[in-house]
Short mmCIF file of C-alpha atoms and ligand atoms in Angstrom, two decimals:
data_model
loop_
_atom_site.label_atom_id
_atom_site.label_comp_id
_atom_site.label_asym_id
_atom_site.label_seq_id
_atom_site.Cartn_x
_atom_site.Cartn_y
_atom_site.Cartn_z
CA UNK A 4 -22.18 12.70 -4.46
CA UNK A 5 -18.59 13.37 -4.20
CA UNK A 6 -15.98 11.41 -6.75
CA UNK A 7 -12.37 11.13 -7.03
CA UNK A 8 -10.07 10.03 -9.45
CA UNK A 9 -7.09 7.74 -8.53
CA UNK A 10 -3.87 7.64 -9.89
CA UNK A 11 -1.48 4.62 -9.56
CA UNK A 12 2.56 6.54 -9.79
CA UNK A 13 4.71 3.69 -10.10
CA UNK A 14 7.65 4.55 -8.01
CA UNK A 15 9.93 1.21 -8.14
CA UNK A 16 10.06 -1.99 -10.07
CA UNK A 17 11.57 -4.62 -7.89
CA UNK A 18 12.63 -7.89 -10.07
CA UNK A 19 12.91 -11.63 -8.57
CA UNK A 20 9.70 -11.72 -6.56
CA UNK A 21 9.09 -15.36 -4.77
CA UNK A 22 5.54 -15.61 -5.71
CA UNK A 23 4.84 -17.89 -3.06
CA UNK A 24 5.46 -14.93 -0.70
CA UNK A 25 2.17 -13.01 -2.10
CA UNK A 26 -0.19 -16.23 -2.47
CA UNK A 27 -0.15 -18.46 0.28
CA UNK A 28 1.15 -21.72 0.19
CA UNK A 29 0.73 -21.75 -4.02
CA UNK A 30 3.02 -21.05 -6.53
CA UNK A 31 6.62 -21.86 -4.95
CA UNK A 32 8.97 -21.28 -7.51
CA UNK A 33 7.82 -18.91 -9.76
CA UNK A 34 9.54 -15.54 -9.66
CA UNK A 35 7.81 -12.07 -11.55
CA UNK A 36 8.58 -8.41 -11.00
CA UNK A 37 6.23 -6.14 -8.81
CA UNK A 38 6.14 -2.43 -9.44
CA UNK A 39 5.76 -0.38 -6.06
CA UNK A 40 2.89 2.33 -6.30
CA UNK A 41 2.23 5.32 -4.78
CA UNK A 42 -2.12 5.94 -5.00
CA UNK A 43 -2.73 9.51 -5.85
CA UNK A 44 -6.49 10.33 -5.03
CA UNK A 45 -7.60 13.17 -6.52
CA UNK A 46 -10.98 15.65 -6.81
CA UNK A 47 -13.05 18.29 -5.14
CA UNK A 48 -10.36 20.19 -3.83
CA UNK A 49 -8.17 17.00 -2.54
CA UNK A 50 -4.74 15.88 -3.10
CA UNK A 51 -4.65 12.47 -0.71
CA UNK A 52 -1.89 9.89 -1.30
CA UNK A 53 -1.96 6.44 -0.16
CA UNK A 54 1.71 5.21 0.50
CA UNK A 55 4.54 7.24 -0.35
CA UNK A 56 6.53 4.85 -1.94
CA UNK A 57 9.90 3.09 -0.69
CA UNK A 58 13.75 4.14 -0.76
CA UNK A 59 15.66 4.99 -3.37
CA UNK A 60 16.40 2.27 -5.80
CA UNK A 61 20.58 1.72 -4.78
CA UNK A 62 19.18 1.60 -1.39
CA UNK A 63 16.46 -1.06 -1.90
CA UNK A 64 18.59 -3.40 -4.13
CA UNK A 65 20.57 -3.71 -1.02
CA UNK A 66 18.12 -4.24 1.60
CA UNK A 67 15.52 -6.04 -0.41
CA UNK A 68 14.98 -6.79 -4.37
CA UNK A 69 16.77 -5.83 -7.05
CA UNK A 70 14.93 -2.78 -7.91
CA UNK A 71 15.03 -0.39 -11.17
CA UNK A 72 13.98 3.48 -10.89
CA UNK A 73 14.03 6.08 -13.69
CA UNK A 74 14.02 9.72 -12.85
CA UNK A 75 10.56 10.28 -13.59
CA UNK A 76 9.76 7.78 -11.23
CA UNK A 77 10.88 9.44 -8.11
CA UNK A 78 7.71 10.18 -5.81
CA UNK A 79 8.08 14.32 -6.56
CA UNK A 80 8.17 13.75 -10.21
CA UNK A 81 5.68 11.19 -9.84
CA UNK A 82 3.23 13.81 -8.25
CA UNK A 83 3.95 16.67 -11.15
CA UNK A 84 3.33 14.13 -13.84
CA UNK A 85 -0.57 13.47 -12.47
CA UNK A 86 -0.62 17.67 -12.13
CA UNK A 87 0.16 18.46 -8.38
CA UNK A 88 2.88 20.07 -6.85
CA UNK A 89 4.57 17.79 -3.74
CA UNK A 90 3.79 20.72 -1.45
CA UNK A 91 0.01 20.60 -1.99
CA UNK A 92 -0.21 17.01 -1.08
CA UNK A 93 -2.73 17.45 2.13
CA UNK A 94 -2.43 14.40 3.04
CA UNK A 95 -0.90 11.13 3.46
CA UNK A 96 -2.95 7.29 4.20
CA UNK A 97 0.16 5.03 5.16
CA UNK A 98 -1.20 1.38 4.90
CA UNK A 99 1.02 -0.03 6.51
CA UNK A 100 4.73 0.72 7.97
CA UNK A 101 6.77 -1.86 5.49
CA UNK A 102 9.56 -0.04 4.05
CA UNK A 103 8.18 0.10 0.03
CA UNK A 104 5.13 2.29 1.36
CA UNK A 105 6.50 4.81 3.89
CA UNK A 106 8.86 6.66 2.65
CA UNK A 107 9.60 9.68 1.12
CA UNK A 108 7.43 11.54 3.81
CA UNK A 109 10.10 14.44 3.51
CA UNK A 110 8.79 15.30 -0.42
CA UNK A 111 5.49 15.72 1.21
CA UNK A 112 6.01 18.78 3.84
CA UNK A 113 2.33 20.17 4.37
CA UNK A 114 0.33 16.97 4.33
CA UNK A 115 -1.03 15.02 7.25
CA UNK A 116 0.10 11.42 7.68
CA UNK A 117 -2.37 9.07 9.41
CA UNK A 118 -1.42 5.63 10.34
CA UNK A 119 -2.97 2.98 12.64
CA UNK A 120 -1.77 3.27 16.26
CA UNK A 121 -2.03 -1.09 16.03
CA UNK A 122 0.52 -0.80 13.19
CA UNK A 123 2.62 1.72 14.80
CA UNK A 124 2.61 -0.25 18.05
CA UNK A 125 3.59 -3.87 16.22
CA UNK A 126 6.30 -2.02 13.93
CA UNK A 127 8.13 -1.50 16.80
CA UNK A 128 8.25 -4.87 18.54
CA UNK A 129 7.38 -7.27 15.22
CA UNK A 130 8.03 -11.04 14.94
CA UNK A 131 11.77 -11.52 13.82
CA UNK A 132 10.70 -12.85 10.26
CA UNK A 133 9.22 -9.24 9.80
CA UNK A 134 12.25 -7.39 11.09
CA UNK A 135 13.32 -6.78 7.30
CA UNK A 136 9.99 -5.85 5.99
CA UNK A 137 9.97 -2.93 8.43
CA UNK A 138 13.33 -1.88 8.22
CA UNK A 139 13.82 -2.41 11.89
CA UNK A 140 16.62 -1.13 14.29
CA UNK A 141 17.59 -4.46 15.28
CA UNK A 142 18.90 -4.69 11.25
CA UNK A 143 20.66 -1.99 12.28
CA UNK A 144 18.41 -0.03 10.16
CA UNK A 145 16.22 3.61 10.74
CA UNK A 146 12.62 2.98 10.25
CA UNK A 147 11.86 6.11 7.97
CA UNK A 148 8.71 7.18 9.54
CA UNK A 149 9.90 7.75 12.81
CA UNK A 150 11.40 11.19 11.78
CA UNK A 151 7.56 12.24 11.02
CA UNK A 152 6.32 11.81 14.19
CA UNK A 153 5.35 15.63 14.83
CA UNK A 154 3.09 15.18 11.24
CA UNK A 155 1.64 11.64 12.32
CA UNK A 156 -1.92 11.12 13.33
CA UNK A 157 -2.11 7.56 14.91
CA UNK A 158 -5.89 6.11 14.67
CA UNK A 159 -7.51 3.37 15.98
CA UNK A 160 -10.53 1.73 13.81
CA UNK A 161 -12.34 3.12 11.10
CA UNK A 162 -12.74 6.55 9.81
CA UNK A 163 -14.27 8.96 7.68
CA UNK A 164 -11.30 10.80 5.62
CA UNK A 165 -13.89 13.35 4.28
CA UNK A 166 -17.22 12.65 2.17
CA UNK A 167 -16.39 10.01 -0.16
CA UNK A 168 -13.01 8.56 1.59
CA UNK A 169 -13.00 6.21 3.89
CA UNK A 170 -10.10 4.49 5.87
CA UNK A 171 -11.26 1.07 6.84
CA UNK A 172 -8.89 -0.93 9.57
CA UNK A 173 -8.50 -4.03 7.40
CA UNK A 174 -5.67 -6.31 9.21
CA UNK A 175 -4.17 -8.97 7.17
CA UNK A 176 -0.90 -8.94 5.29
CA UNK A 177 -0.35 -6.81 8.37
CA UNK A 178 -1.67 -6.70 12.19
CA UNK A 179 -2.67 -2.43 11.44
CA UNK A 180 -3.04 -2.28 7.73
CA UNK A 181 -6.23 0.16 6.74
CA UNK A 182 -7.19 0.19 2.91
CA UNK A 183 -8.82 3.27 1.78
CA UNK A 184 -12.17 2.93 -0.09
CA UNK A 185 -12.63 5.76 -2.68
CA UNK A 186 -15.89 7.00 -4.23
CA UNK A 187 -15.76 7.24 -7.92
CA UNK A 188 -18.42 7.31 -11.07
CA UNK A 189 -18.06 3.76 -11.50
CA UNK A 190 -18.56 2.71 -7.79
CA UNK A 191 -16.22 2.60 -4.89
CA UNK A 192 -12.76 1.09 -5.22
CA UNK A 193 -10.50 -0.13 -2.79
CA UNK A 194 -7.15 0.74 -2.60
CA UNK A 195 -6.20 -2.92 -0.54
CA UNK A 196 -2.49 -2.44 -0.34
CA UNK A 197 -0.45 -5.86 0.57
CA UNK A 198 -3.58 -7.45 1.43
CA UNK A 199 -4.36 -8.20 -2.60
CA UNK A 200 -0.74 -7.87 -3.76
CA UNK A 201 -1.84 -9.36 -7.37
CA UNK A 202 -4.93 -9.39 -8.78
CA UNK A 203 -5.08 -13.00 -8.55
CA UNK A 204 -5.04 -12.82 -4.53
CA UNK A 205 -9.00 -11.21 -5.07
CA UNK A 206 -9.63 -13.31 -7.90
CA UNK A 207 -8.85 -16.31 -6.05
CA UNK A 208 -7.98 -20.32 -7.46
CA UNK A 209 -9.34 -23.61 -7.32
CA UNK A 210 -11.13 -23.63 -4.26
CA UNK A 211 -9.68 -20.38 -2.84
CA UNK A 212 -12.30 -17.33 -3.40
CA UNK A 213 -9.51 -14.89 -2.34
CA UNK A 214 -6.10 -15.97 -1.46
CA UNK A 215 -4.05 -14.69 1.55
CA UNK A 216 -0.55 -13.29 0.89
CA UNK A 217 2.15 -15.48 2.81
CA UNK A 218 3.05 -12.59 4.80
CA UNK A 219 0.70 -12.47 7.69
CA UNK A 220 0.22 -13.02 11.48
CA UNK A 221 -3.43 -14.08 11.70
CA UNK A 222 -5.73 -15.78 9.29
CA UNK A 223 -8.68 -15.18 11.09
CA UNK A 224 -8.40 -11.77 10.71
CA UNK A 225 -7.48 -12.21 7.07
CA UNK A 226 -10.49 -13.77 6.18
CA UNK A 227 -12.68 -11.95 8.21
CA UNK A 228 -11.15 -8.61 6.20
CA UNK A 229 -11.52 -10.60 2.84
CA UNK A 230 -15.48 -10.67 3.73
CA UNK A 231 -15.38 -6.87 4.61
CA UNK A 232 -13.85 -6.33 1.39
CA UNK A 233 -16.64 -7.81 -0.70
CA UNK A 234 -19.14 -5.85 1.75
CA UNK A 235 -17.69 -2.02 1.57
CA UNK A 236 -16.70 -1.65 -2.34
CA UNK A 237 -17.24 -2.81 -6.09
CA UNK A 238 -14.10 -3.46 -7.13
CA UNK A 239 -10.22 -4.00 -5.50
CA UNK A 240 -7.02 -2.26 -6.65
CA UNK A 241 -4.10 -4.75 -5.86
CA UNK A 242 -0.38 -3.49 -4.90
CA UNK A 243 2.23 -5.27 -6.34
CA UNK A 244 0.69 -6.66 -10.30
CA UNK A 245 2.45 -5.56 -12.97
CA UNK A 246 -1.08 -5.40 -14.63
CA UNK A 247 -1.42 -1.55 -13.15
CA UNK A 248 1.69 -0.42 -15.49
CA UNK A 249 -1.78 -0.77 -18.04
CA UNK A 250 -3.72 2.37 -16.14
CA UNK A 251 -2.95 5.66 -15.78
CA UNK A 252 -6.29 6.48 -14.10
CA UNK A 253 -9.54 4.41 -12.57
CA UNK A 254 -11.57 4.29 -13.64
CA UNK A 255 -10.19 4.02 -16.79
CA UNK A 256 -10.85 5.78 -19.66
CA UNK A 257 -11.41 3.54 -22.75
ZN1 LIG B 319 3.73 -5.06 2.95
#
């Protein structure tokens, strides 16, 4: 059996997060930081990221959240630090096309980018309350992985990344999101993305087993990935908690 270590490269920490926006409908009010990661997944010969991180940190304290970045934390230096150059990153899993985890594609030059064609297609033409999360012309902004096009494989469903990664289309946060399930010696984790931006979305409350983040378009299809979730791994990585500053590798070495 094929295993893989993963490596969460924190590339941003955005202050002043509304934390009503990543559990739905709880928690109005309350207001923490959320690093942004970049997933490094490495072993038997492979160098795959999942998400490449967002814009520099002037450039998303404008757009977005206030945002802090130290050099190191720059997706190139993030790379070196876990013991690969840029230029042998093979390949690239975009989750989904919001701005803090597609770009940097340029650092990446020889890897292979693979994003949902159902993502692509609703990045384009999303609901106006989503225009920001996307970066989208009609802000008067460049959606940054449009100048990868001639690097971008778009897929449609499920799909076997090679023996012991798979890319499962999980929509929730967003209509094309795909999480990417990673063999490992303690079991298969999942890296969800914005589906489980805290740890406390898979954890779940009260009478919630897992709770939805606010941004969404269709809770059927939220719930129905929850239950795939629980079926295709043993344990979930979230996105956004500041609890992963606490890892520099799963699993973990204690
Ligand atoms: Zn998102």
């Amino acid at each position: 059996m094929k295993t893989y270590e993963i490596y969460p490269l924190i590339n941003l920490i955005c202050d002043d997060n509304e934390m009503s926006a990543q559990t739905y409908l709880q928690n109005f009010g309350k207001r923490n930081p959320a690093p942004v990661v970049i997933w490094l997944v490495k072993g038997n010969g492979r160098n795959i990221l999942v998400d490449s991180g967002g814009s520099e940190a002037k450039i998303a304290s404008v757009q977005h959240h206030p945002c802090e970045q130290k050099p190191e934390m720059l997706p190139e230096n993030l790379v070196r630090s876990a013991g690969v150059e840029p230029a042998d990153i093979d390949t690239v899993v975009i989750t989904h096309l919001h701005w803090d985890h597609c770009y940097n594609l340029e650092k990446f030059p020889n890897a292979n980018i693979y994003i949902q064609k159902r993502e692509a297609e609703f990045a384009i033409n999303p609901y106006p309350t989503h225009w920001r999360f996307y970066e989208h012309p009609k802000l008067g902004l460049e959606m940054p992985w449009l100048k990868h096009l001639n690097r971008i494989t778009f897929v449609d469903g499920d799909f076997t990344l090679c023996e012991g990664v798979e890319v499962y289309l999980m929509p929730g946060h967003a209509p094309g999101m795909q999480n990417v399930a990673v063999q490992t010696t303690d079991g298969i984790y999942l890296i969800a993305s914005d589906n489980i931006p805290l740890y406390l979305n898979w954890e779940g409350a009260d009478i919630h087993r897992h709770i939805p983040s606010a941004i969404h378009c269709n809770l059927d299809d939220y719930y129905a990935t929850f239950r795939k979730m629980e079926k295709v791994s043993d344990h979930v990585l979230p996105s956004h908690d500041m609890k992963l500053l606490d890892f520099k590798v799963f699993p973990s070495k204690k």
